[in-house]
Amino acid sequence: MSYKTVRVDLNERSYDILIGSGLLDRAGEHIRAVGCHDRLLVVADASVAGLHWPRLSASLKVCGFRTELIKVAPGEASKSFNTFSNLLEQALSLGIDRRTTVVALGGGVIGDLAGFASSVLLRGLDFVQIPTTLLAQVDSSVGGKTAINLGAGKNLVGTFHQPKLVLADLDVLQTLPRRDLLAGYAEVIKYGLINRPNFFEWLDSNGAAALSGNLELMASAVSECCRAKAEIVAADEREAGQRALLNLGHTFGHAFEAEAGYNGSLLHGEAVSIGMALAFHHSARLGLISKEESIRVCESLKAVGLPVRPDLTGNQSVPTIEALLKRMKADKKSVDSNITLILARGIGKAFVCPNSEVAAIKATLSEALSP
Ligand code: GLY
């Protein structure tokens, strides 16, 4: 299968996202083609390295790269200051220099962590993303956001540091547990809901087959998401305005995710799915869309097996409205504790709504939490 290319147009920081099958085996030549020097520092999720490092390493070797591998424990806990500082120390002890390129091999955690490290090591090194989850392929590996978490919250310390190349090998998605694949698919649907109504329709007809392993359909879905994200990032790289649309479902979602405690009981994409359902439900409450449209969004999420409400059956601890509101007020988009939501005037017509009224948000949360 040939691969698709999506360009992220950012003047001298422009780069390509390559999407297709077999890219891990060709990684060396693609990394060479963007002008990287001989030394690579690969930062990999330890589980992902077990599955995919042999293929990647063979391809890098054939192309004459000298590589060092640092493995990082899987999971959100690795986006900590401790792991970050250990990574910097390890990288320096390996004798990296300014011509070294950092390569991230893994999901969003590794991309964010390695990306942040590459942006500060020796005042900034080149960076290549090889995302291995659907979520990372359609969202976190594109656009240059890097971050770690602090006690005060998620992604609160980081940089904008664009990669030189993103290699999204669709073969690696075959090794993902179904639950992780689905969680990433929530971010796929997100692009349809933000500003691509035709894509939303297309997903209704083709999404299930893409999730079941149809590589052609998955390639179309991932490239459409990358095109959607590339357009928004090119227009607003540092989130002065419309890039915030990419947070559709995230203000509600992050609050549920944080309250669940990042312990695997609620994955990020699952929380985003609940958040998007609530954002449309809230839009209907405010009279911005019809109830039918909000139900349609819920039905599409549910049809593939994504959640639209928190689990109230005892498998997850049920958060209080006050705790959720506190989290929402602490969101990065809040100004003076006023909650900014991404709402919709229709499917594919999302907009940024600053100063969202707290009483109405409480009502939406209360409905979501009632049995
Ligand atoms: N994941 C949201 C963004 O990149 O802006």
mmCIF file of C-alpha atoms and ligand atoms in Angstrom:
data_model
loop_
_atom_site.group_PDB
_atom_site.id
_atom_site.type_symbol
_atom_site.label_atom_id
_atom_site.label_comp_id
_atom_site.label_asym_id
_atom_site.label_seq_id
_atom_site.Cartn_x
_atom_site.Cartn_y
_atom_site.Cartn_z
ATOM 1 C CA MET A 1 0.000 0.000 0.000
ATOM 2 C CA SER A 2 1.389 3.405 -0.887
ATOM 3 C CA TYR A 3 1.298 6.083 1.740
ATOM 4 C CA LYS A 4 -0.544 9.390 1.943
ATOM 5 C CA THR A 5 1.164 12.685 2.721
ATOM 6 C CA VAL A 6 -0.341 15.608 4.623
ATOM 7 C CA ARG A 7 1.665 18.837 4.834
ATOM 8 C CA VAL A 8 1.592 21.018 7.933
ATOM 9 C CA ASP A 9 2.249 24.449 6.500
ATOM 10 C CA LEU A 10 4.192 26.551 8.989
ATOM 11 C CA ASN A 11 6.746 28.415 6.858
ATOM 12 C CA GLU A 12 10.252 27.335 7.887
ATOM 13 C CA ARG A 13 8.750 24.910 10.419
ATOM 14 C CA SER A 14 6.604 23.097 7.823
ATOM 15 C CA TYR A 15 6.684 19.311 7.767
ATOM 16 C CA ASP A 16 5.008 16.226 6.332
ATOM 17 C CA ILE A 17 2.896 13.592 8.011
ATOM 18 C CA LEU A 18 3.238 10.270 6.172
ATOM 19 C CA ILE A 19 0.367 7.848 6.679
ATOM 20 C CA GLY A 20 0.307 4.232 5.515
ATOM 21 C CA SER A 21 1.357 0.655 5.909
ATOM 22 C CA GLY A 22 4.997 -0.452 6.286
ATOM 23 C CA LEU A 23 6.385 2.959 7.239
ATOM 24 C CA LEU A 24 8.403 1.566 10.164
ATOM 25 C CA ASP A 25 10.477 -0.469 7.700
ATOM 26 C CA ARG A 26 11.157 2.669 5.639
ATOM 27 C CA ALA A 27 11.641 5.030 8.590
ATOM 28 C CA GLY A 28 15.398 5.362 8.011
ATOM 29 C CA GLU A 29 15.078 6.661 4.474
ATOM 30 C CA HIS A 30 12.263 9.081 5.385
ATOM 31 C CA ILE A 31 14.229 10.452 8.330
ATOM 32 C CA ARG A 32 17.284 10.850 6.073
ATOM 33 C CA ALA A 33 15.185 12.630 3.469
ATOM 34 C CA VAL A 34 14.293 15.438 5.906
ATOM 35 C CA GLY A 35 17.979 16.135 6.529
ATOM 36 C CA CYS A 36 18.573 14.569 9.944
ATOM 37 C CA HIS A 37 22.190 13.893 10.843
ATOM 38 C CA ASP A 38 23.638 10.494 11.796
ATOM 39 C CA ARG A 39 22.798 10.413 15.502
ATOM 40 C CA LEU A 40 19.321 9.515 16.709
ATOM 41 C CA LEU A 41 18.065 9.267 20.264
ATOM 42 C CA VAL A 42 14.941 7.094 20.229
ATOM 43 C CA VAL A 43 12.655 7.532 23.235
ATOM 44 C CA ALA A 44 10.203 4.643 23.286
ATOM 45 C CA ASP A 45 7.339 3.349 25.356
ATOM 46 C CA ALA A 46 8.825 0.152 26.849
ATOM 47 C CA SER A 47 5.898 -2.022 25.682
ATOM 48 C CA VAL A 48 5.885 -0.505 22.203
ATOM 49 C CA ALA A 49 9.657 -1.018 21.936
ATOM 50 C CA GLY A 50 9.114 -4.736 22.635
ATOM 51 C CA LEU A 51 6.765 -4.936 19.660
ATOM 52 C CA HIS A 52 8.210 -2.525 17.115
ATOM 53 C CA TRP A 53 11.825 -1.590 17.945
ATOM 54 C CA PRO A 54 13.364 -4.507 15.986
ATOM 55 C CA ARG A 55 11.729 -3.295 12.738
ATOM 56 C CA LEU A 56 12.506 0.360 13.342
ATOM 57 C CA SER A 57 16.057 -0.297 14.435
ATOM 58 C CA ALA A 58 16.783 -2.456 11.362
ATOM 59 C CA SER A 59 15.535 0.300 9.075
ATOM 60 C CA LEU A 60 17.620 2.968 10.836
ATOM 61 C CA LYS A 61 20.712 0.789 10.713
ATOM 62 C CA VAL A 62 20.432 0.141 6.986
ATOM 63 C CA CYS A 63 20.394 3.905 6.453
ATOM 64 C CA GLY A 64 23.580 4.374 8.490
ATOM 65 C CA PHE A 65 22.110 5.982 11.610
ATOM 66 C CA ARG A 66 23.799 5.581 14.996
ATOM 67 C CA THR A 67 20.966 5.108 17.461
ATOM 68 C CA GLU A 68 20.550 5.087 21.218
ATOM 69 C CA LEU A 69 17.338 3.783 22.756
ATOM 70 C CA ILE A 70 15.816 5.010 26.011
ATOM 71 C CA LYS A 71 12.769 3.085 27.197
ATOM 72 C CA VAL A 72 10.113 4.775 29.311
ATOM 73 C CA ALA A 73 7.447 2.969 31.354
ATOM 74 C CA PRO A 74 4.029 3.037 29.666
ATOM 75 C CA GLY A 75 1.252 5.185 31.123
ATOM 76 C CA GLU A 76 0.343 8.744 32.031
ATOM 77 C CA ALA A 77 2.505 8.556 35.183
ATOM 78 C CA SER A 78 5.562 8.865 32.921
ATOM 79 C CA LYS A 79 4.616 12.445 32.038
ATOM 80 C CA SER A 80 6.049 13.432 35.423
ATOM 81 C CA PHE A 81 8.796 15.890 36.270
ATOM 82 C CA ASN A 82 10.852 12.999 37.679
ATOM 83 C CA THR A 83 10.696 10.920 34.505
ATOM 84 C CA PHE A 84 11.397 14.052 32.477
ATOM 85 C CA SER A 85 14.484 14.943 34.483
ATOM 86 C CA ASN A 86 15.748 11.314 34.352
ATOM 87 C CA LEU A 87 15.267 11.358 30.589
ATOM 88 C CA LEU A 88 17.319 14.554 30.226
ATOM 89 C CA GLU A 89 20.112 13.131 32.417
ATOM 90 C CA GLN A 90 20.150 9.842 30.488
ATOM 91 C CA ALA A 91 20.183 11.652 27.139
ATOM 92 C CA LEU A 92 23.121 13.817 28.215
ATOM 93 C CA SER A 93 25.015 10.865 29.652
ATOM 94 C CA LEU A 94 24.772 9.203 26.226
ATOM 95 C CA GLY A 95 26.770 12.110 24.804
ATOM 96 C CA ILE A 96 24.132 13.634 22.551
ATOM 97 C CA ASP A 97 25.107 16.734 20.623
ATOM 98 C CA ARG A 98 23.262 19.456 18.730
ATOM 99 C CA ARG A 99 23.125 17.338 15.596
ATOM 100 C CA THR A 100 21.249 14.573 17.400
ATOM 101 C CA THR A 101 17.585 14.068 16.458
ATOM 102 C CA VAL A 102 15.141 12.856 19.100
ATOM 103 C CA VAL A 103 12.654 10.254 17.822
ATOM 104 C CA ALA A 104 9.491 9.497 19.810
ATOM 105 C CA LEU A 105 8.188 5.931 19.374
ATOM 106 C CA GLY A 106 4.903 5.461 21.227
ATOM 107 C CA GLY A 107 1.572 7.093 22.009
ATOM 108 C CA GLY A 108 0.687 10.540 23.286
ATOM 109 C CA VAL A 109 2.610 10.191 26.548
ATOM 110 C CA ILE A 110 5.898 9.458 24.791
ATOM 111 C CA GLY A 111 5.318 12.101 22.106
ATOM 112 C CA ASP A 112 4.633 14.778 24.728
ATOM 113 C CA LEU A 113 7.534 13.751 26.973
ATOM 114 C CA ALA A 114 10.154 13.213 24.257
ATOM 115 C CA GLY A 115 8.926 16.296 22.393
ATOM 116 C CA PHE A 116 9.350 18.450 25.485
ATOM 117 C CA ALA A 117 12.815 16.974 26.108
ATOM 118 C CA SER A 118 13.846 17.644 22.493
ATOM 119 C CA SER A 119 12.717 21.259 22.790
ATOM 120 C CA VAL A 120 14.963 22.010 25.773
ATOM 121 C CA LEU A 121 17.967 19.646 25.445
ATOM 122 C CA LEU A 122 20.991 21.727 24.372
ATOM 123 C CA ARG A 123 18.421 24.513 23.744
ATOM 124 C CA GLY A 124 16.479 22.489 21.211
ATOM 125 C CA LEU A 125 17.069 19.421 19.045
ATOM 126 C CA ASP A 126 15.328 18.191 15.921
ATOM 127 C CA PHE A 127 12.431 15.891 16.614
ATOM 128 C CA VAL A 128 10.593 13.130 14.723
ATOM 129 C CA GLN A 129 7.310 11.598 15.814
ATOM 130 C CA ILE A 130 6.471 7.927 15.190
ATOM 131 C CA PRO A 131 3.035 7.687 16.814
ATOM 132 C CA THR A 132 1.833 4.161 17.600
ATOM 133 C CA THR A 133 -1.705 4.771 18.855
ATOM 134 C CA LEU A 134 -4.673 6.011 16.852
ATOM 135 C CA LEU A 135 -5.028 8.922 19.258
ATOM 136 C CA ALA A 136 -1.425 9.984 18.712
ATOM 137 C CA GLN A 137 -1.655 9.520 14.923
ATOM 138 C CA VAL A 138 -4.699 11.758 14.544
ATOM 139 C CA ASP A 139 -4.023 14.288 17.266
ATOM 140 C CA SER A 140 -1.122 14.494 19.677
ATOM 141 C CA SER A 141 1.761 13.834 17.256
ATOM 142 C CA VAL A 142 0.620 16.665 14.981
ATOM 143 C CA GLY A 143 0.901 20.349 15.809
ATOM 144 C CA GLY A 144 3.912 20.589 18.075
ATOM 145 C CA LYS A 145 2.366 20.674 21.539
ATOM 146 C CA THR A 146 4.634 19.048 24.122
ATOM 147 C CA ALA A 147 4.043 18.807 27.869
ATOM 148 C CA ILE A 148 4.379 17.047 31.173
ATOM 149 C CA ASN A 149 1.958 17.009 34.115
ATOM 150 C CA LEU A 150 2.500 18.654 37.479
ATOM 151 C CA GLY A 151 0.545 18.254 40.728
ATOM 152 C CA ALA A 152 -1.473 21.315 39.694
ATOM 153 C CA GLY A 153 -2.801 19.582 36.569
ATOM 154 C CA LYS A 154 -2.311 17.892 33.234
ATOM 155 C CA ASN A 155 -0.094 19.373 30.477
ATOM 156 C CA LEU A 156 0.591 22.532 32.467
ATOM 157 C CA VAL A 157 4.298 22.700 31.629
ATOM 158 C CA GLY A 158 5.473 22.348 28.058
ATOM 159 C CA THR A 159 6.405 24.014 24.807
ATOM 160 C CA PHE A 160 5.378 24.388 21.189
ATOM 161 C CA HIS A 161 8.068 22.485 19.275
ATOM 162 C CA GLN A 162 7.149 21.213 15.831
ATOM 163 C CA PRO A 163 8.535 17.859 14.636
ATOM 164 C CA LYS A 164 10.473 17.639 11.355
ATOM 165 C CA LEU A 165 8.442 14.618 10.288
ATOM 166 C CA VAL A 166 5.576 12.417 11.505
ATOM 167 C CA LEU A 167 5.452 8.759 10.435
ATOM 168 C CA ALA A 168 2.054 7.201 11.096
ATOM 169 C CA ASP A 169 2.401 3.486 10.316
ATOM 170 C CA LEU A 170 -1.100 1.997 10.255
ATOM 171 C CA ASP A 171 0.218 -1.564 10.772
ATOM 172 C CA VAL A 172 1.015 -0.774 14.397
ATOM 173 C CA LEU A 173 -2.673 -0.103 15.084
ATOM 174 C CA GLN A 174 -3.292 -3.848 14.606
ATOM 175 C CA THR A 175 -1.432 -4.514 17.856
ATOM 176 C CA LEU A 176 -3.567 -2.087 19.898
ATOM 177 C CA PRO A 177 -6.178 -3.421 22.306
ATOM 178 C CA ARG A 178 -9.665 -2.664 20.953
ATOM 179 C CA ARG A 179 -10.376 -0.357 23.880
ATOM 180 C CA ASP A 180 -7.351 1.857 23.056
ATOM 181 C CA LEU A 181 -8.227 1.900 19.368
ATOM 182 C CA LEU A 182 -11.765 3.021 20.189
ATOM 183 C CA ALA A 183 -10.520 5.677 22.585
ATOM 184 C CA GLY A 184 -8.451 7.116 19.724
ATOM 185 C CA TYR A 185 -11.487 6.939 17.451
ATOM 186 C CA ALA A 186 -13.255 9.469 19.688
ATOM 187 C CA GLU A 187 -10.689 12.016 18.469
ATOM 188 C CA VAL A 188 -11.396 10.937 14.879
ATOM 189 C CA ILE A 189 -15.111 11.692 15.277
ATOM 190 C CA LYS A 190 -14.111 14.994 16.907
ATOM 191 C CA TYR A 191 -12.879 16.413 13.580
ATOM 192 C CA GLY A 192 -16.212 15.652 11.922
ATOM 193 C CA LEU A 193 -18.031 17.386 14.739
ATOM 194 C CA ILE A 194 -15.746 20.457 14.698
ATOM 195 C CA ASN A 195 -15.906 21.480 11.048
ATOM 196 C CA ARG A 196 -16.229 18.481 8.719
ATOM 197 C CA PRO A 197 -19.874 17.403 8.569
ATOM 198 C CA ASN A 198 -19.261 15.290 5.437
ATOM 199 C CA PHE A 199 -16.512 13.412 7.249
ATOM 200 C CA PHE A 200 -18.908 12.812 10.145
ATOM 201 C CA GLU A 201 -21.366 11.235 7.660
ATOM 202 C CA TRP A 202 -18.538 9.241 6.053
ATOM 203 C CA LEU A 203 -17.549 7.883 9.439
ATOM 204 C CA ASP A 204 -21.105 6.785 10.146
ATOM 205 C CA SER A 205 -20.865 4.560 7.048
ATOM 206 C CA ASN A 206 -17.188 3.558 7.145
ATOM 207 C CA GLY A 207 -15.858 4.009 10.683
ATOM 208 C CA ALA A 208 -16.779 0.550 11.963
ATOM 209 C CA ALA A 209 -14.999 -1.140 9.020
ATOM 210 C CA ALA A 210 -11.918 1.064 9.529
ATOM 211 C CA LEU A 211 -11.859 0.020 13.185
ATOM 212 C CA SER A 212 -12.187 -3.633 12.192
ATOM 213 C CA GLY A 213 -8.941 -3.551 10.227
ATOM 214 C CA ASN A 214 -9.752 -2.165 6.757
ATOM 215 C CA LEU A 215 -6.453 -0.374 6.140
ATOM 216 C CA GLU A 216 -7.609 1.654 3.125
ATOM 217 C CA LEU A 217 -10.491 3.099 5.124
ATOM 218 C CA MET A 218 -8.288 3.697 8.150
ATOM 219 C CA ALA A 219 -5.737 5.488 5.934
ATOM 220 C CA SER A 220 -8.515 7.739 4.609
ATOM 221 C CA ALA A 221 -9.775 8.453 8.126
ATOM 222 C CA VAL A 222 -6.334 9.208 9.599
ATOM 223 C CA SER A 223 -5.325 11.433 6.693
ATOM 224 C CA GLU A 224 -8.593 13.387 6.842
ATOM 225 C CA CYS A 225 -8.016 13.975 10.574
ATOM 226 C CA CYS A 226 -4.423 15.064 9.950
ATOM 227 C CA ARG A 227 -5.568 17.430 7.177
ATOM 228 C CA ALA A 228 -8.185 18.898 9.519
ATOM 229 C CA LYS A 229 -5.657 19.368 12.290
ATOM 230 C CA ALA A 230 -2.951 20.683 9.935
ATOM 231 C CA GLU A 231 -5.342 23.389 8.673
ATOM 232 C CA ILE A 232 -6.178 24.565 12.164
ATOM 233 C CA VAL A 233 -2.560 24.457 13.357
ATOM 234 C CA ALA A 234 -1.350 26.343 10.269
ATOM 235 C CA ALA A 235 -3.870 29.095 11.001
ATOM 236 C CA ASP A 236 -3.260 29.293 14.761
ATOM 237 C CA GLU A 237 -0.075 27.501 15.795
ATOM 238 C CA ARG A 238 0.045 28.834 19.359
ATOM 239 C CA GLU A 239 -3.669 28.659 20.167
ATOM 240 C CA ALA A 240 -4.516 32.337 20.173
ATOM 241 C CA GLY A 241 -7.991 31.502 18.838
ATOM 242 C CA GLN A 242 -9.376 28.719 16.689
ATOM 243 C CA ARG A 243 -6.910 25.994 17.748
ATOM 244 C CA ALA A 244 -9.023 25.823 20.926
ATOM 245 C CA LEU A 245 -11.706 24.126 18.754
ATOM 246 C CA LEU A 246 -9.520 21.010 18.956
ATOM 247 C CA ASN A 247 -10.556 20.902 22.599
ATOM 248 C CA LEU A 248 -14.133 19.975 21.719
ATOM 249 C CA GLY A 249 -15.268 17.605 24.484
ATOM 250 C CA HIS A 250 -12.095 18.190 26.480
ATOM 251 C CA THR A 251 -13.317 20.666 29.142
ATOM 252 C CA PHE A 252 -16.057 18.299 30.324
ATOM 253 C CA GLY A 253 -13.893 15.277 29.454
ATOM 254 C CA HIS A 254 -10.724 16.325 31.305
ATOM 255 C CA ALA A 255 -12.809 16.924 34.442
ATOM 256 C CA PHE A 256 -14.186 13.353 34.378
ATOM 257 C CA GLU A 257 -10.760 11.957 33.471
ATOM 258 C CA ALA A 258 -9.043 13.754 36.353
ATOM 259 C CA GLU A 259 -11.752 12.732 38.829
ATOM 260 C CA ALA A 260 -11.367 9.098 37.712
ATOM 261 C CA GLY A 261 -7.706 9.408 38.746
ATOM 262 C CA TYR A 262 -5.834 8.439 35.539
ATOM 263 C CA ASN A 263 -5.844 4.828 36.743
ATOM 264 C CA GLY A 264 -7.048 3.241 33.515
ATOM 265 C CA SER A 265 -10.711 3.168 34.585
ATOM 266 C CA LEU A 266 -11.477 6.000 32.130
ATOM 267 C CA LEU A 267 -9.146 6.502 29.154
ATOM 268 C CA HIS A 268 -8.544 9.974 27.722
ATOM 269 C CA GLY A 269 -10.467 9.226 24.524
ATOM 270 C CA GLU A 270 -13.373 7.743 26.491
ATOM 271 C CA ALA A 271 -13.504 10.918 28.579
ATOM 272 C CA VAL A 272 -13.432 12.996 25.365
ATOM 273 C CA SER A 273 -16.317 10.925 24.007
ATOM 274 C CA ILE A 274 -18.376 11.662 27.126
ATOM 275 C CA GLY A 275 -17.271 15.296 26.903
ATOM 276 C CA MET A 276 -18.350 15.632 23.249
ATOM 277 C CA ALA A 277 -21.751 14.090 24.027
ATOM 278 C CA LEU A 278 -22.134 16.583 26.887
ATOM 279 C CA ALA A 279 -20.971 19.525 24.748
ATOM 280 C CA PHE A 280 -23.722 18.719 22.212
ATOM 281 C CA HIS A 281 -26.232 18.063 24.970
ATOM 282 C CA HIS A 282 -25.303 21.428 26.482
ATOM 283 C CA SER A 283 -25.611 23.118 23.081
ATOM 284 C CA ALA A 284 -29.143 21.702 22.823
ATOM 285 C CA ARG A 285 -29.914 22.950 26.356
ATOM 286 C CA LEU A 286 -28.878 26.446 25.260
ATOM 287 C CA GLY A 287 -31.066 26.197 22.144
ATOM 288 C CA LEU A 288 -28.083 26.286 19.772
ATOM 289 C CA ILE A 289 -28.975 22.959 18.150
ATOM 290 C CA SER A 290 -31.990 20.692 18.142
ATOM 291 C CA LYS A 291 -32.337 17.845 20.597
ATOM 292 C CA GLU A 292 -32.351 15.471 17.592
ATOM 293 C CA GLU A 293 -28.889 16.669 16.534
ATOM 294 C CA SER A 294 -27.528 16.096 20.015
ATOM 295 C CA ILE A 295 -29.080 12.601 20.062
ATOM 296 C CA ARG A 296 -27.570 11.893 16.635
ATOM 297 C CA VAL A 297 -24.080 12.632 17.983
ATOM 298 C CA CYS A 298 -24.659 10.341 20.974
ATOM 299 C CA GLU A 299 -25.937 7.564 18.724
ATOM 300 C CA SER A 300 -22.847 7.763 16.479
ATOM 301 C CA LEU A 301 -20.530 7.519 19.464
ATOM 302 C CA LYS A 302 -22.525 4.676 20.992
ATOM 303 C CA ALA A 303 -22.736 2.797 17.679
ATOM 304 C CA VAL A 304 -19.007 2.024 17.770
ATOM 305 C CA GLY A 305 -18.994 1.337 21.506
ATOM 306 C CA LEU A 306 -17.847 4.694 22.907
ATOM 307 C CA PRO A 307 -19.333 5.968 26.182
ATOM 308 C CA VAL A 308 -21.575 9.057 26.249
ATOM 309 C CA ARG A 309 -22.090 9.197 30.007
ATOM 310 C CA PRO A 310 -19.938 8.344 32.988
ATOM 311 C CA ASP A 311 -20.236 4.772 34.221
ATOM 312 C CA LEU A 312 -22.573 4.921 37.224
ATOM 313 C CA THR A 313 -22.625 1.165 37.801
ATOM 314 C CA GLY A 314 -19.909 1.132 40.441
ATOM 315 C CA ASN A 315 -16.905 0.357 38.190
ATOM 316 C CA GLN A 316 -15.744 3.970 38.452
ATOM 317 C CA SER A 317 -16.037 6.328 41.415
ATOM 318 C CA VAL A 318 -18.810 8.832 40.672
ATOM 319 C CA PRO A 319 -17.566 12.429 40.883
ATOM 320 C CA THR A 320 -19.564 15.243 42.468
ATOM 321 C CA ILE A 321 -20.769 18.208 40.416
ATOM 322 C CA GLU A 322 -18.719 20.562 42.591
ATOM 323 C CA ALA A 323 -15.525 18.573 42.015
ATOM 324 C CA LEU A 324 -16.142 18.535 38.249
ATOM 325 C CA LEU A 325 -16.845 22.280 38.179
ATOM 326 C CA LYS A 326 -13.654 22.988 40.103
ATOM 327 C CA ARG A 327 -11.721 20.998 37.515
ATOM 328 C CA MET A 328 -13.471 22.819 34.668
ATOM 329 C CA LYS A 329 -12.607 26.214 36.165
ATOM 330 C CA ALA A 330 -8.941 25.167 36.360
ATOM 331 C CA ASP A 331 -8.902 24.294 32.628
ATOM 332 C CA LYS A 332 -6.172 26.064 30.586
ATOM 333 C CA LYS A 333 -8.820 27.841 28.500
ATOM 334 C CA SER A 334 -10.391 29.468 31.597
ATOM 335 C CA VAL A 335 -9.817 33.158 32.111
ATOM 336 C CA ASP A 336 -10.331 34.478 35.668
ATOM 337 C CA SER A 337 -12.013 31.127 36.490
ATOM 338 C CA ASN A 338 -14.651 31.722 33.792
ATOM 339 C CA ILE A 339 -15.244 28.460 31.979
ATOM 340 C CA THR A 340 -14.668 28.388 28.218
ATOM 341 C CA LEU A 341 -16.515 25.604 26.425
ATOM 342 C CA ILE A 342 -16.383 24.442 22.830
ATOM 343 C CA LEU A 343 -20.042 24.258 21.795
ATOM 344 C CA ALA A 344 -21.806 23.736 18.477
ATOM 345 C CA ARG A 345 -24.407 25.389 16.254
ATOM 346 C CA GLY A 346 -24.717 22.103 14.387
ATOM 347 C CA ILE A 347 -22.682 19.020 13.459
ATOM 348 C CA GLY A 348 -19.473 20.446 11.976
ATOM 349 C CA LYS A 349 -20.178 23.933 13.352
ATOM 350 C CA ALA A 350 -18.205 24.091 16.585
ATOM 351 C CA PHE A 351 -17.281 27.435 18.160
ATOM 352 C CA VAL A 352 -15.466 28.741 21.208
ATOM 353 C CA CYS A 353 -17.834 29.949 23.933
ATOM 354 C CA PRO A 354 -16.047 31.952 26.639
ATOM 355 C CA ASN A 355 -17.784 32.829 29.942
ATOM 356 C CA SER A 356 -20.094 29.856 29.844
ATOM 357 C CA GLU A 357 -22.855 30.162 32.417
ATOM 358 C CA VAL A 358 -22.205 27.975 35.478
ATOM 359 C CA ALA A 359 -25.863 27.285 36.354
ATOM 360 C CA ALA A 360 -26.476 25.765 32.909
ATOM 361 C CA ILE A 361 -23.269 23.705 33.118
ATOM 362 C CA LYS A 362 -24.402 22.402 36.520
ATOM 363 C CA ALA A 363 -27.702 21.327 34.990
ATOM 364 C CA THR A 364 -25.913 19.439 32.196
ATOM 365 C CA LEU A 365 -23.565 17.737 34.694
ATOM 366 C CA SER A 366 -26.437 16.890 36.977
ATOM 367 C CA GLU A 367 -28.294 15.132 34.132
ATOM 368 C CA ALA A 368 -25.132 13.255 33.172
ATOM 369 C CA LEU A 369 -24.759 12.011 36.739
ATOM 370 C CA SER A 370 -28.375 11.044 37.356
ATOM 371 C CA PRO A 371 -29.171 7.316 37.058
HETATM 372 N N1 GLY B 1 -4.686 18.334 21.059
HETATM 373 C C1 GLY B 1 -5.080 19.679 20.907
HETATM 374 C C2 GLY B 1 -4.097 20.500 20.155
HETATM 375 O O1 GLY B 1 -3.132 19.987 19.632
HETATM 376 O O2 GLY B 1 -4.252 21.697 20.072
#
